[in-house]
Short mmCIF file of C-alpha atoms in Angstrom, two decimals:
data_model
loop_
_atom_site.label_atom_id
_atom_site.label_comp_id
_atom_site.label_asym_id
_atom_site.label_seq_id
_atom_site.Cartn_x
_atom_site.Cartn_y
_atom_site.Cartn_z
CA MET V 1 165.02 68.30 7.25
CA THR V 2 166.54 68.22 10.10
CA THR V 3 169.30 67.62 10.43
CA THR V 4 171.25 64.49 12.54
CA ARG V 5 175.11 64.24 14.50
CA ILE V 6 176.83 61.12 15.78
CA GLU V 7 178.12 61.15 19.24
CA THR V 8 179.89 58.94 21.50
CA LEU V 9 178.65 57.88 25.03
CA SER V 10 180.85 56.38 28.06
CA LEU V 11 179.41 53.01 29.40
CA SER V 12 179.33 51.69 33.00
CA ASP V 13 181.51 48.73 31.29
CA GLY V 14 183.73 49.98 29.59
CA ARG V 15 182.62 50.11 26.38
CA GLU V 16 181.65 53.21 24.17
CA LEU V 17 178.08 53.69 22.11
CA ARG V 18 177.78 55.75 19.33
CA VAL V 19 174.06 57.15 18.77
CA THR V 20 172.48 59.11 16.33
CA ILE V 21 171.09 62.64 17.40
CA ALA V 22 168.67 65.18 15.92
CA GLU V 23 167.46 67.99 18.11
CA PRO V 24 164.01 69.88 17.40
CA ASP V 25 163.97 73.61 16.41
CA SER V 26 161.61 74.34 18.77
CA ALA V 27 160.51 73.58 22.25
CA VAL V 28 161.37 69.89 22.96
CA ARG V 29 157.87 68.30 23.86
CA GLY V 30 159.85 64.95 25.29
CA GLY V 31 162.66 62.75 24.29
CA LEU V 32 162.52 59.29 22.11
CA VAL V 33 165.09 56.44 22.28
CA VAL V 34 164.54 55.31 18.74
CA LEU V 35 165.80 50.73 18.22
CA HIS V 36 166.88 50.65 14.84
CA GLU V 37 166.14 47.79 12.30
CA ALA V 38 168.23 44.20 12.37
CA ARG V 39 170.01 45.47 9.55
CA GLY V 40 171.53 48.14 11.41
CA MET V 41 171.53 51.91 11.54
CA THR V 42 169.92 52.29 7.95
CA ALA V 43 169.73 55.99 6.10
CA GLY V 44 165.74 55.06 6.98
CA VAL V 45 166.76 55.36 10.34
CA ARG V 46 167.95 58.14 10.72
CA SER V 47 165.50 60.08 7.79
CA LEU V 48 163.19 58.65 10.82
CA VAL V 49 164.98 60.27 13.67
CA SER V 50 164.91 63.65 11.51
CA SER V 51 161.53 63.44 11.42
CA LEU V 52 160.48 63.31 15.09
CA ALA V 53 163.02 65.78 15.52
CA ALA V 54 160.51 68.04 13.69
CA GLU V 55 157.96 67.58 15.64
CA GLY V 56 159.65 68.52 18.66
CA TRP V 57 160.81 65.21 19.95
CA LEU V 58 164.70 64.75 20.89
CA ALA V 59 165.34 61.57 19.26
CA ILE V 60 168.54 59.80 19.95
CA ALA V 61 169.26 56.29 18.24
CA PRO V 62 171.46 53.78 19.93
CA HIS V 63 173.86 51.81 17.34
CA LEU V 64 173.47 49.00 18.84
CA TYR V 65 175.75 46.99 16.62
CA ASP V 66 179.36 47.29 16.59
CA GLU V 67 179.43 48.44 12.85
CA ASP V 68 176.70 50.36 11.22
CA ARG V 69 175.05 48.25 9.00
CA VAL V 70 174.94 44.68 8.37
CA HIS V 71 174.37 42.58 5.33
CA GLY V 72 173.06 39.14 4.11
CA ASP V 73 173.85 35.57 6.83
CA ASP V 74 175.99 38.43 9.03
CA ILE V 75 172.24 39.68 9.94
CA ARG V 76 171.12 36.41 11.09
CA ASP V 77 173.82 36.38 13.04
CA ARG V 78 174.08 39.20 14.86
CA VAL V 79 170.83 38.92 15.54
CA SER V 80 171.58 35.41 17.41
CA LYS V 81 173.86 37.27 19.68
CA LEU V 82 172.11 40.18 21.17
CA SER V 83 172.13 40.31 24.78
CA GLY V 84 168.91 41.91 26.47
CA ASP V 85 171.38 42.88 29.70
CA ARG V 86 173.65 44.56 26.69
CA LEU V 87 170.27 46.59 25.02
CA LEU V 88 168.53 47.53 28.56
CA ALA V 89 172.40 49.17 29.31
CA ASP V 90 172.19 50.60 25.72
CA THR V 91 169.03 52.61 26.18
CA ASP V 92 169.99 53.25 29.53
CA VAL V 93 172.50 55.14 28.63
CA ALA V 94 170.20 56.87 26.00
CA PHE V 95 167.83 57.73 28.54
CA VAL V 96 170.57 59.06 30.95
CA TRP V 97 171.55 61.13 28.18
CA LEU V 98 167.91 62.41 27.46
CA GLY V 99 167.65 63.43 31.60
CA GLN V 100 171.25 65.47 31.30
CA GLN V 101 169.27 67.24 28.32
CA GLY V 102 166.37 68.39 30.96
CA VAL V 103 164.01 65.88 29.67
CA SER V 104 162.31 63.63 32.60
CA ALA V 105 161.47 60.36 32.57
CA ASP V 106 157.70 60.73 32.02
CA ARG V 107 158.64 62.32 28.90
CA MET V 108 160.77 59.87 27.84
CA GLY V 109 159.65 57.14 25.24
CA VAL V 110 161.07 54.28 22.75
CA VAL V 111 159.70 54.02 19.55
CA GLY V 112 161.37 50.11 17.55
CA PHE V 113 160.92 48.74 14.28
CA ASP V 114 161.54 45.38 13.45
CA ILE V 115 164.39 43.32 16.02
CA GLY V 116 164.27 47.36 17.72
CA GLY V 117 160.43 46.83 17.99
CA THR V 118 161.08 43.79 19.88
CA VAL V 119 163.81 45.73 22.18
CA ALA V 120 161.09 48.53 22.52
CA MET V 121 158.97 46.15 24.08
CA VAL V 122 161.20 44.45 26.30
CA VAL V 123 162.18 47.63 27.54
CA ALA V 124 158.69 48.94 28.04
CA ALA V 125 158.57 45.83 30.58
CA SER V 126 161.28 46.44 32.09
CA ARG V 127 162.10 50.59 32.80
CA ALA V 128 159.32 53.41 33.78
CA ILE V 129 159.05 56.08 30.97
CA GLY V 130 156.64 57.30 29.53
CA ALA V 131 155.53 55.48 26.84
CA ALA V 132 156.32 52.96 24.10
CA VAL V 133 155.93 51.86 20.47
CA THR V 134 156.38 48.73 19.16
CA VAL V 135 156.70 48.29 15.07
CA GLN V 136 156.10 44.95 13.51
CA GLY V 137 158.72 43.26 16.63
CA PRO V 138 159.26 39.70 15.60
CA GLY V 139 159.84 37.53 18.26
CA ILE V 140 156.40 37.12 19.91
CA LEU V 141 156.43 32.98 20.62
CA GLU V 142 160.13 32.61 20.47
CA PRO V 143 162.90 34.57 21.66
CA LEU V 144 165.32 36.09 19.41
CA SER V 145 168.07 35.17 20.85
CA ASP V 146 169.12 33.24 23.95
CA GLY V 147 169.47 36.43 25.80
CA LEU V 148 166.30 37.54 24.83
CA PRO V 149 162.99 37.09 26.12
CA ALA V 150 159.70 36.13 23.74
CA LEU V 151 157.71 38.95 23.92
CA VAL V 152 153.92 37.05 25.03
CA ASP V 153 156.34 36.16 28.33
CA VAL V 154 156.53 40.04 29.09
CA ALA V 155 153.88 41.45 27.86
CA SER V 156 151.85 40.95 31.56
CA ASP V 157 154.92 43.02 32.97
CA LEU V 158 154.53 45.74 30.65
CA SER V 159 155.06 49.15 33.04
CA CYS V 160 154.30 52.14 30.78
CA PRO V 161 151.76 52.64 27.67
CA TRP V 162 152.34 50.13 25.37
CA LEU V 163 151.06 50.60 21.57
CA GLY V 164 152.00 47.23 19.05
CA ILE V 165 151.77 48.47 15.02
CA TYR V 166 151.88 44.82 13.15
CA ARG V 167 150.84 44.56 9.70
CA ASP V 168 147.01 43.85 8.76
CA ASP V 169 147.37 40.10 8.40
CA ASP V 170 145.49 37.05 10.11
CA SER V 171 149.16 35.98 12.26
CA GLU V 172 148.13 33.85 15.12
CA GLU V 173 150.94 35.08 16.80
CA VAL V 174 150.13 38.31 16.93
CA SER V 175 146.77 37.65 18.02
CA LYS V 176 148.27 36.03 20.90
CA LEU V 177 149.93 38.89 21.88
CA ARG V 178 147.37 40.71 21.80
CA ASP V 179 145.92 38.76 23.76
CA ALA V 180 148.60 38.46 26.53
CA VAL V 181 149.45 42.24 26.45
CA ILE V 182 145.55 42.73 28.07
CA SER V 183 147.03 41.29 31.32
CA SER V 184 149.21 44.32 31.54
CA GLU V 185 147.85 46.44 34.28
CA THR V 186 148.92 49.62 31.87
CA ALA V 187 147.36 51.21 29.33
CA SER V 188 148.61 49.07 26.03
CA ASP V 189 147.29 48.80 22.71
CA LEU V 190 147.81 46.06 19.58
CA VAL V 191 146.31 47.25 16.02
CA ARG V 192 146.83 45.98 12.15
CA PHE V 193 147.32 47.92 9.34
CA ASP V 194 149.83 48.84 6.91
CA VAL V 195 152.68 49.57 9.09
CA SER V 196 154.55 51.87 5.59
CA SER V 197 150.98 53.86 6.00
CA ASP V 198 150.59 57.37 7.04
CA GLU V 199 147.76 56.54 9.71
CA ALA V 200 150.45 53.87 11.21
CA TRP V 201 152.95 57.27 11.60
CA SER V 202 150.00 59.37 13.29
CA ARG V 203 148.80 56.15 15.39
CA ALA V 204 152.65 56.45 16.98
CA LEU V 205 152.83 59.96 17.19
CA ASN V 206 149.36 60.03 19.05
CA TRP V 207 150.42 57.62 21.36
CA PHE V 208 152.98 59.71 22.53
CA ASP V 209 151.02 62.84 22.52
CA ALA V 210 148.55 60.74 24.70
CA HIS V 211 150.75 59.44 27.30
CA MET V 212 153.77 61.81 27.50
CA ARG V 213 152.40 65.14 28.12
#
């Protein structure tokens, strides 16, 4: 498995942002910003960063919380305080870092899980990058926090190819999100199946392959 490392990057507002990075052993196909789940930078997220690097992607995961992990009631508290402006600033720093490594904007993508999936769609509606993938992103009809929009409200603003991966259930919210993304002017798709399946992983990788060449 490709090893990961942690670096600290400086932000324009004076903050410092820790990021987990993994680099491919072979030629770089492009760069992916990985956005973590509500619990923070878990072992699973680090494993994903490593797996993406093994597939040839230069992967960087911003630590969106001041601490790596949160537990119990602290999770809801952290999520309720998420700031869209701060999250976009953090992802922008990751994109700048990818650019410094020689990755062009059309070969940059973002993938997020849980709250990271929510942020990934907000990024896809705000930044001109190669592609984006959201896995089980909440906050579809009601915002996760006062600082974030509901996903249905940004669906028509998608500025890069976006793929949504959600569980195969009868969620009315997910159906409304699917209807909303149809109005966007870029390639978009929303699929439903077991998000832990190999098929979901392959679908995400194929999306980046198709739109980031």
